[in-house]
PDB file of C-alpha atoms in Angstrom:
ATOM      1  CA  GLN A  96       0.000   0.000   0.000  1.00 77.00           C
ATOM      2  CA  GLN A  97       1.406   3.341  -1.088  1.00 88.00           C
ATOM      3  CA  PRO A  98       2.258   5.956   1.553  1.00 93.00           C
ATOM      4  CA  VAL A  99       0.239   9.149   1.282  1.00 95.00           C
ATOM      5  CA  GLN A 100       1.984  12.444   0.639  1.00 96.00           C
ATOM      6  CA  SER A 101       0.597  15.898   1.358  1.00 96.00           C
ATOM      7  CA  PRO A 102       0.206  18.408  -0.044  1.00 96.00           C
ATOM      8  CA  GLN A 103      -0.035  17.310  -3.680  1.00 95.00           C
ATOM      9  CA  ALA A 104       1.459  20.589  -4.880  1.00 96.00           C
ATOM     10  CA  VAL A 105       3.185  23.631  -3.402  1.00 97.00           C
ATOM     11  CA  ILE A 106       3.994  26.975  -4.998  1.00 97.00           C
ATOM     12  CA  LEU A 107       6.619  29.154  -3.328  1.00 95.00           C
ATOM     13  CA  ARG A 108       8.576  32.355  -3.847  1.00 96.00           C
ATOM     14  CA  GLU A 109      12.330  32.130  -3.485  1.00 96.00           C
ATOM     15  CA  GLY A 110      13.290  32.266   0.175  1.00 95.00           C
ATOM     16  CA  GLU A 111      10.037  30.810   1.494  1.00 96.00           C
ATOM     17  CA  ASP A 112       9.767  27.581   3.471  1.00 96.00           C
ATOM     18  CA  ALA A 113       7.773  24.419   2.799  1.00 96.00           C
ATOM     19  CA  VAL A 114       6.926  21.148   4.536  1.00 97.00           C
ATOM     20  CA  ILE A 115       6.039  17.924   2.740  1.00 97.00           C
ATOM     21  CA  ASN A 116       4.475  15.095   4.715  1.00 97.00           C
ATOM     22  CA  CYS A 117       4.483  11.331   4.168  1.00 96.00           C
ATOM     23  CA  SER A 118       2.207   8.941   6.069  1.00 96.00           C
ATOM     24  CA  SER A 119       2.052   5.160   6.019  1.00 93.00           C
ATOM     25  CA  SER A 120      -0.439   2.674   7.418  1.00 90.00           C
ATOM     26  CA  LYS A 121       2.324   0.071   7.822  1.00 86.00           C
ATOM     27  CA  ALA A 122       5.098  -0.192  10.399  1.00 84.00           C
ATOM     28  CA  LEU A 123       8.195   1.315   8.869  1.00 84.00           C
ATOM     29  CA  TYR A 124      11.887   0.600   9.183  1.00 83.00           C
ATOM     30  CA  SER A 125      13.050   3.567   7.170  1.00 87.00           C
ATOM     31  CA  VAL A 126      11.880   6.412   4.969  1.00 92.00           C
ATOM     32  CA  HIS A 127      13.731   7.590   1.865  1.00 92.00           C
ATOM     33  CA  TRP A 128      13.295  10.978   0.173  1.00 94.00           C
ATOM     34  CA  TYR A 129      13.996  11.612  -3.520  1.00 95.00           C
ATOM     35  CA  ARG A 130      13.637  14.604  -5.830  1.00 96.00           C
ATOM     36  CA  GLN A 131      12.851  14.297  -9.522  1.00 96.00           C
ATOM     37  CA  LYS A 132      13.253  17.001 -12.142  1.00 95.00           C
ATOM     38  CA  HIS A 133      11.024  16.865 -15.210  1.00 91.00           C
ATOM     39  CA  GLY A 134      12.207  14.212 -17.672  1.00 91.00           C
ATOM     40  CA  GLU A 135      14.952  12.954 -15.372  1.00 94.00           C
ATOM     41  CA  ALA A 136      15.448  10.079 -12.955  1.00 94.00           C
ATOM     42  CA  PRO A 137      14.759  10.470  -9.230  1.00 95.00           C
ATOM     43  CA  VAL A 138      17.755  11.623  -7.204  1.00 93.00           C
ATOM     44  CA  PHE A 139      18.385  10.515  -3.633  1.00 91.00           C
ATOM     45  CA  LEU A 140      18.151  13.162  -0.888  1.00 91.00           C
ATOM     46  CA  MET A 141      18.279  11.315   2.431  1.00 88.00           C
ATOM     47  CA  ILE A 142      17.272   8.250   4.457  1.00 88.00           C
ATOM     48  CA  LEU A 143      15.743   8.284   7.924  1.00 88.00           C
ATOM     49  CA  LEU A 144      15.739   5.290  10.224  1.00 81.00           C
ATOM     50  CA  LYS A 145      13.160   4.445  12.842  1.00 74.00           C
ATOM     51  CA  GLY A 146      13.957   6.131  16.113  1.00 68.00           C
ATOM     52  CA  GLY A 147      12.849   9.664  15.277  1.00 59.00           C
ATOM     53  CA  GLU A 148      16.086  10.568  13.566  1.00 62.00           C
ATOM     54  CA  GLN A 149      16.340  13.948  11.922  1.00 62.00           C
ATOM     55  CA  LYS A 150      18.794  14.515   9.133  1.00 63.00           C
ATOM     56  CA  GLY A 151      19.801  17.467   7.037  1.00 65.00           C
ATOM     57  CA  HIS A 152      21.159  18.167   3.606  1.00 66.00           C
ATOM     58  CA  GLU A 153      22.083  21.836   3.097  1.00 71.00           C
ATOM     59  CA  LYS A 154      18.801  23.656   3.769  1.00 84.00           C
ATOM     60  CA  ILE A 155      16.715  20.505   3.409  1.00 90.00           C
ATOM     61  CA  SER A 156      16.062  18.395   6.485  1.00 90.00           C
ATOM     62  CA  ALA A 157      13.647  15.652   7.475  1.00 91.00           C
ATOM     63  CA  SER A 158      12.222  13.912  10.502  1.00 89.00           C
ATOM     64  CA  PHE A 159      10.673  10.493  11.113  1.00 90.00           C
ATOM     65  CA  ASN A 160       8.033   9.871  13.771  1.00 87.00           C
ATOM     66  CA  GLU A 161       8.122   6.105  14.236  1.00 84.00           C
ATOM     67  CA  LYS A 162       5.002   5.965  16.436  1.00 85.00           C
ATOM     68  CA  LYS A 163       2.863   7.780  13.890  1.00 87.00           C
ATOM     69  CA  GLN A 164       4.615   6.185  10.863  1.00 89.00           C
ATOM     70  CA  GLN A 165       5.058   9.658   9.448  1.00 91.00           C
ATOM     71  CA  SER A 166       7.945  11.552   7.948  1.00 93.00           C
ATOM     72  CA  SER A 167       8.231  15.225   7.071  1.00 94.00           C
ATOM     73  CA  LEU A 168      10.606  16.950   4.679  1.00 95.00           C
ATOM     74  CA  TYR A 169      11.499  20.557   5.518  1.00 94.00           C
ATOM     75  CA  LEU A 170      12.749  22.933   2.845  1.00 94.00           C
ATOM     76  CA  THR A 171      13.948  26.245   4.218  1.00 92.00           C
ATOM     77  CA  ALA A 172      14.841  29.414   2.334  1.00 92.00           C
ATOM     78  CA  SER A 173      13.841  27.729  -0.911  1.00 93.00           C
ATOM     79  CA  GLN A 174      15.897  28.220  -4.065  1.00 93.00           C
ATOM     80  CA  LEU A 175      14.851  27.954  -7.704  1.00 95.00           C
ATOM     81  CA  SER A 176      16.815  24.698  -7.906  1.00 94.00           C
ATOM     82  CA  TYR A 177      14.461  23.106  -5.365  1.00 95.00           C
ATOM     83  CA  SER A 178      11.684  22.931  -7.949  1.00 96.00           C
ATOM     84  CA  GLY A 179      10.696  19.386  -8.849  1.00 96.00           C
ATOM     85  CA  THR A 180       8.615  16.479  -7.628  1.00 96.00           C
ATOM     86  CA  TYR A 181       9.439  15.056  -4.212  1.00 97.00           C
ATOM     87  CA  PHE A 182       8.790  11.422  -3.400  1.00 96.00           C
ATOM     88  CA  CYS A 183       8.959   9.554  -0.146  1.00 96.00           C
ATOM     89  CA  GLY A 184       9.749   5.850  -0.296  1.00 93.00           C
ATOM     90  CA  THR A 185       9.035   3.578   2.653  1.00 91.00           C
ATOM     91  CA  GLU A 186      10.834   0.403   3.643  1.00 85.00           C
ATOM     92  CA  SER A 187       9.238  -2.072   6.053  1.00 80.00           C
ATOM     93  CA  GLY A 188      12.309  -4.130   6.870  1.00 68.00           C
ATOM     94  CA  GLY A 189      12.406  -7.842   7.611  1.00 67.00           C
ATOM     95  CA  THR A 190      12.164  -9.731   4.337  1.00 64.00           C
ATOM     96  CA  SER A 191      11.362  -6.447   2.570  1.00 67.00           C
ATOM     97  CA  TYR A 192      14.784  -4.836   2.886  1.00 68.00           C
ATOM     98  CA  GLY A 193      15.650  -3.008  -0.283  1.00 71.00           C
ATOM     99  CA  LYS A 194      11.996  -2.921  -1.345  1.00 82.00           C
ATOM    100  CA  LEU A 195      10.643   0.616  -1.480  1.00 87.00           C
ATOM    101  CA  THR A 196       7.036   1.692  -1.811  1.00 91.00           C
ATOM    102  CA  PHE A 197       6.758   5.273  -3.058  1.00 93.00           C
ATOM    103  CA  GLY A 198       4.143   7.925  -2.430  1.00 94.00           C
ATOM    104  CA  GLN A 199       2.369   9.673  -5.272  1.00 94.00           C
ATOM    105  CA  GLY A 200       4.687  12.684  -5.129  1.00 95.00           C
ATOM    106  CA  THR A 201       4.493  16.383  -4.218  1.00 96.00           C
ATOM    107  CA  ILE A 202       5.108  18.931  -6.964  1.00 96.00           C
ATOM    108  CA  LEU A 203       7.141  21.878  -5.672  1.00 97.00           C
ATOM    109  CA  THR A 204       7.422  25.019  -7.789  1.00 97.00           C
ATOM    110  CA  VAL A 205       9.673  27.874  -6.713  1.00 96.00           C
ATOM    111  CA  HIS A 206       9.253  31.240  -8.462  1.00 95.00           C
ATOM    112  CA  PRO A 207      11.726  34.156  -8.433  1.00 94.00           C
TER     113      PRO A 207
ATOM    114  CA  ASN B 261      31.585   3.706 -13.724  1.00 63.00           C
ATOM    115  CA  ALA B 262      28.315   3.719 -15.678  1.00 77.00           C
ATOM    116  CA  GLY B 263      25.945   3.063 -12.738  1.00 93.00           C
ATOM    117  CA  VAL B 264      22.532   1.793 -13.853  1.00 96.00           C
ATOM    118  CA  THR B 265      22.042   1.577 -17.620  1.00 97.00           C
ATOM    119  CA  GLN B 266      18.621   1.135 -19.212  1.00 97.00           C
ATOM    120  CA  THR B 267      17.980   0.366 -22.868  1.00 97.00           C
ATOM    121  CA  PRO B 268      16.237   1.417 -24.970  1.00 97.00           C
ATOM    122  CA  LYS B 269      15.497   5.026 -23.923  1.00 97.00           C
ATOM    123  CA  PHE B 270      12.367   5.215 -26.094  1.00 96.00           C
ATOM    124  CA  GLN B 271      10.175   2.542 -27.648  1.00 96.00           C
ATOM    125  CA  VAL B 272       6.874   2.424 -29.491  1.00 97.00           C
ATOM    126  CA  LEU B 273       5.033  -0.891 -29.687  1.00 96.00           C
ATOM    127  CA  LYS B 274       1.795  -2.133 -31.143  1.00 97.00           C
ATOM    128  CA  THR B 275      -0.754  -3.850 -28.949  1.00 97.00           C
ATOM    129  CA  GLY B 276       0.065  -7.523 -28.587  1.00 96.00           C
ATOM    130  CA  GLN B 277       3.772  -7.215 -29.343  1.00 96.00           C
ATOM    131  CA  SER B 278       6.355  -8.426 -26.869  1.00 95.00           C
ATOM    132  CA  MET B 279       9.595  -6.824 -25.844  1.00 95.00           C
ATOM    133  CA  THR B 280      12.273  -6.789 -23.171  1.00 97.00           C
ATOM    134  CA  LEU B 281      13.472  -3.701 -21.340  1.00 98.00           C
ATOM    135  CA  GLN B 282      17.090  -4.086 -20.397  1.00 98.00           C
ATOM    136  CA  CYS B 283      18.686  -2.995 -17.117  1.00 98.00           C
ATOM    137  CA  ALA B 284      22.335  -3.458 -16.188  1.00 97.00           C
ATOM    138  CA  GLN B 285      24.365  -2.163 -13.259  1.00 97.00           C
ATOM    139  CA  ASP B 286      28.108  -2.282 -12.707  1.00 95.00           C
ATOM    140  CA  MET B 287      28.164  -1.569  -8.958  1.00 93.00           C
ATOM    141  CA  ASN B 288      27.752  -5.188  -7.827  1.00 92.00           C
ATOM    142  CA  HIS B 289      24.463  -4.301  -6.106  1.00 92.00           C
ATOM    143  CA  GLU B 290      22.333  -7.167  -4.842  1.00 91.00           C
ATOM    144  CA  TYR B 291      18.970  -5.374  -4.806  1.00 91.00           C
ATOM    145  CA  MET B 292      17.379  -4.410  -8.097  1.00 94.00           C
ATOM    146  CA  SER B 293      13.873  -3.114  -8.801  1.00 95.00           C
ATOM    147  CA  TRP B 294      11.616  -2.139 -11.674  1.00 97.00           C
ATOM    148  CA  TYR B 295       9.154   0.728 -11.317  1.00 97.00           C
ATOM    149  CA  ARG B 296       6.629   2.298 -13.620  1.00 97.00           C
ATOM    150  CA  GLN B 297       5.761   5.963 -13.383  1.00 96.00           C
ATOM    151  CA  ASP B 298       2.420   7.342 -14.505  1.00 93.00           C
ATOM    152  CA  PRO B 299       1.157  10.916 -14.017  1.00 83.00           C
ATOM    153  CA  GLY B 300      -0.223  11.421 -10.500  1.00 77.00           C
ATOM    154  CA  MET B 301       0.630   7.851  -9.463  1.00 81.00           C
ATOM    155  CA  GLY B 302       4.232   8.229  -8.395  1.00 88.00           C
ATOM    156  CA  LEU B 303       6.586   5.290  -8.762  1.00 93.00           C
ATOM    157  CA  ARG B 304       4.937   1.899  -8.489  1.00 94.00           C
ATOM    158  CA  LEU B 305       6.994  -1.224  -7.899  1.00 94.00           C
ATOM    159  CA  ILE B 306       6.571  -3.925 -10.554  1.00 96.00           C
ATOM    160  CA  HIS B 307       9.113  -6.575  -9.540  1.00 96.00           C
ATOM    161  CA  TYR B 308      12.234  -6.658  -7.475  1.00 93.00           C
ATOM    162  CA  SER B 309      15.145  -8.960  -6.731  1.00 94.00           C
ATOM    163  CA  VAL B 310      17.409  -9.419  -3.726  1.00 90.00           C
ATOM    164  CA  GLY B 311      20.038 -11.337  -5.672  1.00 90.00           C
ATOM    165  CA  ALA B 312      20.741 -13.623  -8.609  1.00 92.00           C
ATOM    166  CA  GLY B 313      18.058 -16.274  -8.931  1.00 93.00           C
ATOM    167  CA  ILE B 314      15.625 -14.547  -6.519  1.00 93.00           C
ATOM    168  CA  THR B 315      12.736 -12.359  -7.637  1.00 94.00           C
ATOM    169  CA  ASP B 316       9.500 -11.214  -6.059  1.00 92.00           C
ATOM    170  CA  GLN B 317       6.404  -9.332  -7.131  1.00 93.00           C
ATOM    171  CA  GLY B 318       5.726  -5.718  -6.324  1.00 91.00           C
ATOM    172  CA  GLU B 319       2.481  -3.742  -6.376  1.00 90.00           C
ATOM    173  CA  VAL B 320       1.685  -4.010 -10.103  1.00 94.00           C
ATOM    174  CA  PRO B 321       3.245  -7.223 -11.490  1.00 96.00           C
ATOM    175  CA  ASN B 322       0.499  -8.317 -13.905  1.00 95.00           C
ATOM    176  CA  GLY B 323       1.608  -8.373 -17.530  1.00 95.00           C
ATOM    177  CA  TYR B 324       5.317  -8.340 -16.681  1.00 97.00           C
ATOM    178  CA  ASN B 325       7.928 -11.058 -16.162  1.00 97.00           C
ATOM    179  CA  VAL B 326      11.437 -10.797 -14.774  1.00 97.00           C
ATOM    180  CA  SER B 327      14.426 -13.047 -14.210  1.00 95.00           C
ATOM    181  CA  ARG B 328      17.774 -12.480 -12.543  1.00 96.00           C
ATOM    182  CA  SER B 329      20.403 -14.873 -13.852  1.00 96.00           C
ATOM    183  CA  THR B 330      23.346 -12.596 -12.974  1.00 96.00           C
ATOM    184  CA  THR B 331      23.994  -9.900 -10.372  1.00 95.00           C
ATOM    185  CA  GLU B 332      24.450  -7.297 -13.117  1.00 96.00           C
ATOM    186  CA  ASP B 333      21.314  -7.763 -15.247  1.00 97.00           C
ATOM    187  CA  PHE B 334      17.603  -7.553 -14.470  1.00 98.00           C
ATOM    188  CA  PRO B 335      15.516  -7.544 -17.671  1.00 98.00           C
ATOM    189  CA  LEU B 336      11.783  -6.773 -17.662  1.00 98.00           C
ATOM    190  CA  ARG B 337       9.631  -8.593 -20.217  1.00 97.00           C
ATOM    191  CA  LEU B 338       6.271  -7.526 -21.574  1.00 96.00           C
ATOM    192  CA  LEU B 339       4.695 -10.664 -23.011  1.00 91.00           C
ATOM    193  CA  SER B 340       1.752  -9.061 -24.829  1.00 96.00           C
ATOM    194  CA  ALA B 341       1.831  -5.272 -24.699  1.00 95.00           C
ATOM    195  CA  ALA B 342      -1.360  -3.392 -23.857  1.00 96.00           C
ATOM    196  CA  PRO B 343      -2.082   0.372 -24.081  1.00 96.00           C
ATOM    197  CA  SER B 344      -2.376   0.423 -20.261  1.00 96.00           C
ATOM    198  CA  GLN B 345       1.338  -0.358 -20.114  1.00 97.00           C
ATOM    199  CA  THR B 346       2.232   2.961 -21.717  1.00 97.00           C
ATOM    200  CA  SER B 347       4.465   4.518 -19.086  1.00 97.00           C
ATOM    201  CA  VAL B 348       7.971   5.517 -18.089  1.00 97.00           C
ATOM    202  CA  TYR B 349       9.892   2.579 -16.646  1.00 98.00           C
ATOM    203  CA  PHE B 350      12.733   2.998 -14.175  1.00 97.00           C
ATOM    204  CA  CYS B 351      15.207   0.404 -13.002  1.00 97.00           C
ATOM    205  CA  ALA B 352      17.016   0.928  -9.692  1.00 96.00           C
ATOM    206  CA  SER B 353      19.655  -0.858  -7.651  1.00 94.00           C
ATOM    207  CA  SER B 354      21.052  -0.691  -4.135  1.00 90.00           C
ATOM    208  CA  PRO B 355      23.712  -2.604  -2.203  1.00 87.00           C
ATOM    209  CA  ARG B 356      22.998  -5.165   0.505  1.00 77.00           C
ATOM    210  CA  ASP B 357      26.476  -5.744   1.861  1.00 63.00           C
ATOM    211  CA  ARG B 358      26.515  -2.415   3.709  1.00 59.00           C
ATOM    212  CA  GLY B 359      23.284  -3.247   5.527  1.00 58.00           C
ATOM    213  CA  PRO B 360      19.741  -2.073   4.862  1.00 57.00           C
ATOM    214  CA  ASN B 361      18.738   1.536   4.355  1.00 66.00           C
ATOM    215  CA  GLN B 362      20.915   2.127   1.344  1.00 78.00           C
ATOM    216  CA  PRO B 363      19.853   4.685  -1.293  1.00 86.00           C
ATOM    217  CA  GLN B 364      18.571   3.417  -4.594  1.00 90.00           C
ATOM    218  CA  HIS B 365      20.438   4.349  -7.765  1.00 93.00           C
ATOM    219  CA  PHE B 366      18.107   4.926 -10.690  1.00 96.00           C
ATOM    220  CA  GLY B 367      18.659   4.488 -14.391  1.00 97.00           C
ATOM    221  CA  ASP B 368      17.570   7.226 -16.808  1.00 96.00           C
ATOM    222  CA  GLY B 369      14.325   5.457 -17.666  1.00 97.00           C
ATOM    223  CA  THR B 370      12.663   3.921 -20.717  1.00 97.00           C
ATOM    224  CA  ARG B 371       9.715   5.791 -22.228  1.00 97.00           C
ATOM    225  CA  LEU B 372       7.349   3.205 -23.656  1.00 97.00           C
ATOM    226  CA  SER B 373       4.269   3.885 -25.781  1.00 96.00           C
ATOM    227  CA  ILE B 374       1.813   1.142 -26.731  1.00 96.00           C
ATOM    228  CA  LEU B 375      -0.455   1.933 -29.687  1.00 95.00           C
TER     229      LEU B 375
END
């Protein structure tokens, strides 16, 4: 079952902040975040493990609430280069290691 | 180091034709996956493999076959193409020897149209 991402789309001005959420109905071992530019392959951003870990990548960070099976991606002081579609991918562990189930994506558009 | 290589990049088929999408990786990764991407649906897992000789179904396996005879190659076969299989197909790989939670490396995709 696919995780659910919200919102479906976000429009920002340069410098503004955004939060993208990812929720799953299944117990999760990890959450992956990827960004995809139009016509290109998804590119890895970060992985979060169960345990409420928060990680950062430049001005992009994320958190993972294991109890709620939710992850959030935080984009601060957005830049034009942040535009694209963001996907969360969830991994349930056990015999499903390496098997990701992706959300439907959140389209982020940053304007000058 | 080429990473994950998918061929062809574009393909047009007629309904009922068969074809194989090729995927090869040179990173000695154990895990390999096939996804299809349709507008508004995100990436949906078709089949995946945890190593040579081992494959398993994903969310949308119907109409597709896979095999994994070597670590490097993971071809996806469409036995009888249908218009509903028009999509962009991505192959991805990740290592197992460094433990779970490894990022997936994606190929550039194959854009497939079924008429």
